């Protein structure tokens, strides 16, 4: 059932970000059988969460070599090529899901291919409507 088909009483759900981290130095070669398999695993995962109506969106990110870090200090904008810090694992992408609780979010994250070769951070999304000014 899709998002639009959910009943009103089922809408008391929580949003979670699934942040996918991976080791940039240990990735399959572009076009290799391993890369094609990984792509297909992600497509199957995405199809599953779409079918379940819990996928609110997400994107894959280019590697840290394409990143630009921006800092503003004393009203001066400083843009630096690359990530903010040297790290072994880089943020490779994310999904936003809408599920009943943290246990369900963890269960979904465990099916994400990124959790098999890297790690997936499960983080609640701040619900602004709970603190919006009247």
PDB file of N, CA and C in Angstrom, residues 80-124:
ATOM      1  N   UNK A  80      36.308  25.128   0.970  1.00  0.00           N
ATOM      2  CA  UNK A  80      37.478  24.265   0.847  1.00  0.00           C
ATOM      3  C   UNK A  80      37.079  22.992   0.126  1.00  0.00           C
ATOM      4  N   UNK A  81      37.906  22.568  -0.830  1.00  0.00           N
ATOM      5  CA  UNK A  81      37.646  21.305  -1.504  1.00  0.00           C
ATOM      6  C   UNK A  81      37.783  20.158  -0.523  1.00  0.00           C
ATOM      7  N   UNK A  82      36.893  19.195  -0.652  1.00  0.00           N
ATOM      8  CA  UNK A  82      36.989  17.991   0.156  1.00  0.00           C
ATOM      9  C   UNK A  82      36.108  18.033   1.383  1.00  0.00           C
ATOM     10  N   UNK A  83      36.133  16.929   2.125  1.00  0.00           N
ATOM     11  CA  UNK A  83      35.291  16.823   3.324  1.00  0.00           C
ATOM     12  C   UNK A  83      35.848  17.639   4.481  1.00  0.00           C
ATOM     13  N   UNK A  84      35.016  17.813   5.508  1.00  0.00           N
ATOM     14  CA  UNK A  84      35.393  18.573   6.692  1.00  0.00           C
ATOM     15  C   UNK A  84      36.559  17.925   7.427  1.00  0.00           C
ATOM     16  N   UNK A  85      36.552  16.602   7.525  1.00  0.00           N
ATOM     17  CA  UNK A  85      37.588  15.906   8.296  1.00  0.00           C
ATOM     18  C   UNK A  85      38.026  14.651   7.558  1.00  0.00           C
ATOM     19  N   UNK A  86      39.254  14.256   7.788  1.00  0.00           N
ATOM     20  CA  UNK A  86      39.734  12.982   7.251  1.00  0.00           C
ATOM     21  C   UNK A  86      39.095  11.849   8.030  1.00  0.00           C
ATOM     22  N   UNK A  87      38.471  10.936   7.344  1.00  0.00           N
ATOM     23  CA  UNK A  87      37.856   9.801   8.013  1.00  0.00           C
ATOM     24  C   UNK A  87      37.925   8.593   7.103  1.00  0.00           C
ATOM     25  N   UNK A  88      37.888   7.427   7.669  1.00  0.00           N
ATOM     26  CA  UNK A  88      37.931   6.214   6.865  1.00  0.00           C
ATOM     27  C   UNK A  88      36.592   5.974   6.184  1.00  0.00           C
ATOM     28  N   UNK A  89      35.495   6.233   6.891  1.00  0.00           N
ATOM     29  CA  UNK A  89      34.172   6.031   6.315  1.00  0.00           C
ATOM     30  C   UNK A  89      33.584   7.379   5.896  1.00  0.00           C
ATOM     31  N   UNK A  90      32.935   7.370   4.729  1.00  0.00           N
ATOM     32  CA  UNK A  90      32.318   8.580   4.208  1.00  0.00           C
ATOM     33  C   UNK A  90      30.810   8.367   4.076  1.00  0.00           C
ATOM     34  N   UNK A  91      30.067   9.452   4.157  1.00  0.00           N
ATOM     35  CA  UNK A  91      28.622   9.395   3.950  1.00  0.00           C
ATOM     36  C   UNK A  91      28.377   9.189   2.461  1.00  0.00           C
ATOM     37  N   UNK A  92      27.769   8.062   2.117  1.00  0.00           N
ATOM     38  CA  UNK A  92      27.563   7.718   0.715  1.00  0.00           C
ATOM     39  C   UNK A  92      26.151   7.948   0.228  1.00  0.00           C
ATOM     40  N   UNK A  93      25.217   8.121   1.152  1.00  0.00           N
ATOM     41  CA  UNK A  93      23.837   8.341   0.766  1.00  0.00           C
ATOM     42  C   UNK A  93      22.927   8.234   1.962  1.00  0.00           C
ATOM     43  N   UNK A  94      21.630   8.376   1.703  1.00  0.00           N
ATOM     44  CA  UNK A  94      20.673   8.341   2.804  1.00  0.00           C
ATOM     45  C   UNK A  94      19.294   7.988   2.281  1.00  0.00           C
ATOM     46  N   UNK A  95      18.483   7.509   3.186  1.00  0.00           N
ATOM     47  CA  UNK A  95      17.050   7.321   2.982  1.00  0.00           C
ATOM     48  C   UNK A  95      16.348   7.996   4.150  1.00  0.00           C
ATOM     49  N   UNK A  96      15.148   8.502   3.922  1.00  0.00           N
ATOM     50  CA  UNK A  96      14.281   8.969   4.992  1.00  0.00           C
ATOM     51  C   UNK A  96      13.086   8.016   4.983  1.00  0.00           C
ATOM     52  N   UNK A  97      12.837   7.403   6.135  1.00  0.00           N
ATOM     53  CA  UNK A  97      11.728   6.449   6.230  1.00  0.00           C
ATOM     54  C   UNK A  97      10.742   6.905   7.295  1.00  0.00           C
ATOM     55  N   UNK A  98       9.530   6.411   7.190  1.00  0.00           N
ATOM     56  CA  UNK A  98       8.455   6.746   8.121  1.00  0.00           C
ATOM     57  C   UNK A  98       7.930   5.430   8.685  1.00  0.00           C
ATOM     58  N   UNK A  99       8.308   5.128   9.929  1.00  0.00           N
ATOM     59  CA  UNK A  99       7.985   3.840  10.544  1.00  0.00           C
ATOM     60  C   UNK A  99       7.437   4.044  11.951  1.00  0.00           C
ATOM     61  N   UNK A 100       7.015   2.965  12.577  1.00  0.00           N
ATOM     62  CA  UNK A 100       6.343   3.074  13.871  1.00  0.00           C
ATOM     63  C   UNK A 100       7.277   3.415  15.031  1.00  0.00           C
ATOM     64  N   UNK A 101       8.528   2.911  14.999  1.00  0.00           N
ATOM     65  CA  UNK A 101       9.421   3.144  16.130  1.00  0.00           C
ATOM     66  C   UNK A 101      10.862   2.807  15.750  1.00  0.00           C
ATOM     67  N   UNK A 102      11.770   3.006  16.696  1.00  0.00           N
ATOM     68  CA  UNK A 102      13.184   2.754  16.462  1.00  0.00           C
ATOM     69  C   UNK A 102      13.448   1.293  16.111  1.00  0.00           C
ATOM     70  N   UNK A 103      12.762   0.369  16.749  1.00  0.00           N
ATOM     71  CA  UNK A 103      12.969  -1.052  16.437  1.00  0.00           C
ATOM     72  C   UNK A 103      12.675  -1.337  14.975  1.00  0.00           C
ATOM     73  N   UNK A 104      11.601  -0.778  14.439  1.00  0.00           N
ATOM     74  CA  UNK A 104      11.288  -0.992  13.028  1.00  0.00           C
ATOM     75  C   UNK A 104      12.331  -0.316  12.141  1.00  0.00           C
ATOM     76  N   UNK A 105      12.798   0.876  12.535  1.00  0.00           N
ATOM     77  CA  UNK A 105      13.834   1.570  11.758  1.00  0.00           C
ATOM     78  C   UNK A 105      15.116   0.741  11.706  1.00  0.00           C
ATOM     79  N   UNK A 106      15.488   0.139  12.826  1.00  0.00           N
ATOM     80  CA  UNK A 106      16.683  -0.709  12.870  1.00  0.00           C
ATOM     81  C   UNK A 106      16.488  -1.935  11.982  1.00  0.00           C
ATOM     82  N   UNK A 107      15.311  -2.509  12.004  1.00  0.00           N
ATOM     83  CA  UNK A 107      15.007  -3.665  11.165  1.00  0.00           C
ATOM     84  C   UNK A 107      15.133  -3.308   9.682  1.00  0.00           C
ATOM     85  N   UNK A 108      14.650  -2.149   9.307  1.00  0.00           N
ATOM     86  CA  UNK A 108      14.767  -1.687   7.915  1.00  0.00           C
ATOM     87  C   UNK A 108      16.243  -1.451   7.580  1.00  0.00           C
ATOM     88  N   UNK A 109      16.976  -0.790   8.476  1.00  0.00           N
ATOM     89  CA  UNK A 109      18.399  -0.498   8.241  1.00  0.00           C
ATOM     90  C   UNK A 109      19.214  -1.773   8.059  1.00  0.00           C
ATOM     91  N   UNK A 110      18.855  -2.829   8.764  1.00  0.00           N
ATOM     92  CA  UNK A 110      19.593  -4.095   8.661  1.00  0.00           C
ATOM     93  C   UNK A 110      19.424  -4.740   7.293  1.00  0.00           C
ATOM     94  N   UNK A 111      18.387  -4.353   6.558  1.00  0.00           N
ATOM     95  CA  UNK A 111      18.166  -4.892   5.209  1.00  0.00           C
ATOM     96  C   UNK A 111      18.836  -4.039   4.143  1.00  0.00           C
ATOM     97  N   UNK A 112      19.371  -2.905   4.539  1.00  0.00           N
ATOM     98  CA  UNK A 112      20.017  -1.996   3.604  1.00  0.00           C
ATOM     99  C   UNK A 112      21.393  -2.555   3.235  1.00  0.00           C
ATOM    100  N   UNK A 113      21.698  -2.696   1.941  1.00  0.00           N
ATOM    101  CA  UNK A 113      22.997  -3.260   1.556  1.00  0.00           C
ATOM    102  C   UNK A 113      24.195  -2.549   2.187  1.00  0.00           C
ATOM    103  N   UNK A 114      24.085  -1.260   2.456  1.00  0.00           N
ATOM    104  CA  UNK A 114      25.180  -0.533   3.080  1.00  0.00           C
ATOM    105  C   UNK A 114      25.542  -1.046   4.459  1.00  0.00           C
ATOM    106  N   UNK A 115      24.591  -1.671   5.147  1.00  0.00           N
ATOM    107  CA  UNK A 115      24.877  -2.207   6.483  1.00  0.00           C
ATOM    108  C   UNK A 115      25.694  -3.490   6.412  1.00  0.00           C
ATOM    109  N   UNK A 116      25.741  -4.121   5.256  1.00  0.00           N
ATOM    110  CA  UNK A 116      26.482  -5.382   5.103  1.00  0.00           C
ATOM    111  C   UNK A 116      27.963  -5.138   4.841  1.00  0.00           C
ATOM    112  N   UNK A 117      28.302  -3.978   4.268  1.00  0.00           N
ATOM    113  CA  UNK A 117      29.698  -3.706   3.910  1.00  0.00           C
ATOM    114  C   UNK A 117      30.263  -2.470   4.604  1.00  0.00           C
ATOM    115  N   UNK A 118      29.388  -1.695   5.187  1.00  0.00           N
ATOM    116  CA  UNK A 118      29.788  -0.474   5.886  1.00  0.00           C
ATOM    117  C   UNK A 118      28.963  -0.366   7.142  1.00  0.00           C
ATOM    118  N   UNK A 119      28.350   0.788   7.336  1.00  0.00           N
ATOM    119  CA  UNK A 119      27.462   0.961   8.486  1.00  0.00           C
ATOM    120  C   UNK A 119      26.326   1.893   8.109  1.00  0.00           C
ATOM    121  N   UNK A 120      25.239   1.771   8.860  1.00  0.00           N
ATOM    122  CA  UNK A 120      24.084   2.646   8.666  1.00  0.00           C
ATOM    123  C   UNK A 120      23.748   3.261  10.017  1.00  0.00           C
ATOM    124  N   UNK A 121      23.810   4.567  10.072  1.00  0.00           N
ATOM    125  CA  UNK A 121      23.412   5.293  11.274  1.00  0.00           C
ATOM    126  C   UNK A 121      21.917   5.571  11.171  1.00  0.00           C
ATOM    127  N   UNK A 122      21.170   5.201  12.197  1.00  0.00           N
ATOM    128  CA  UNK A 122      19.732   5.440  12.247  1.00  0.00           C
ATOM    129  C   UNK A 122      19.516   6.626  13.172  1.00  0.00           C
ATOM    130  N   UNK A 123      18.974   7.697  12.605  1.00  0.00           N
ATOM    131  CA  UNK A 123      18.811   8.902  13.406  1.00  0.00           C
ATOM    132  C   UNK A 123      17.395   9.464  13.248  1.00  0.00           C
ATOM    133  N   UNK A 124      16.698   9.736  14.369  1.00  0.00           N
ATOM    134  CA  UNK A 124      15.358  10.327  14.265  1.00  0.00           C
ATOM    135  C   UNK A 124      15.438  11.697  13.589  1.00  0.00           C
TER     136      UNK A 124
END
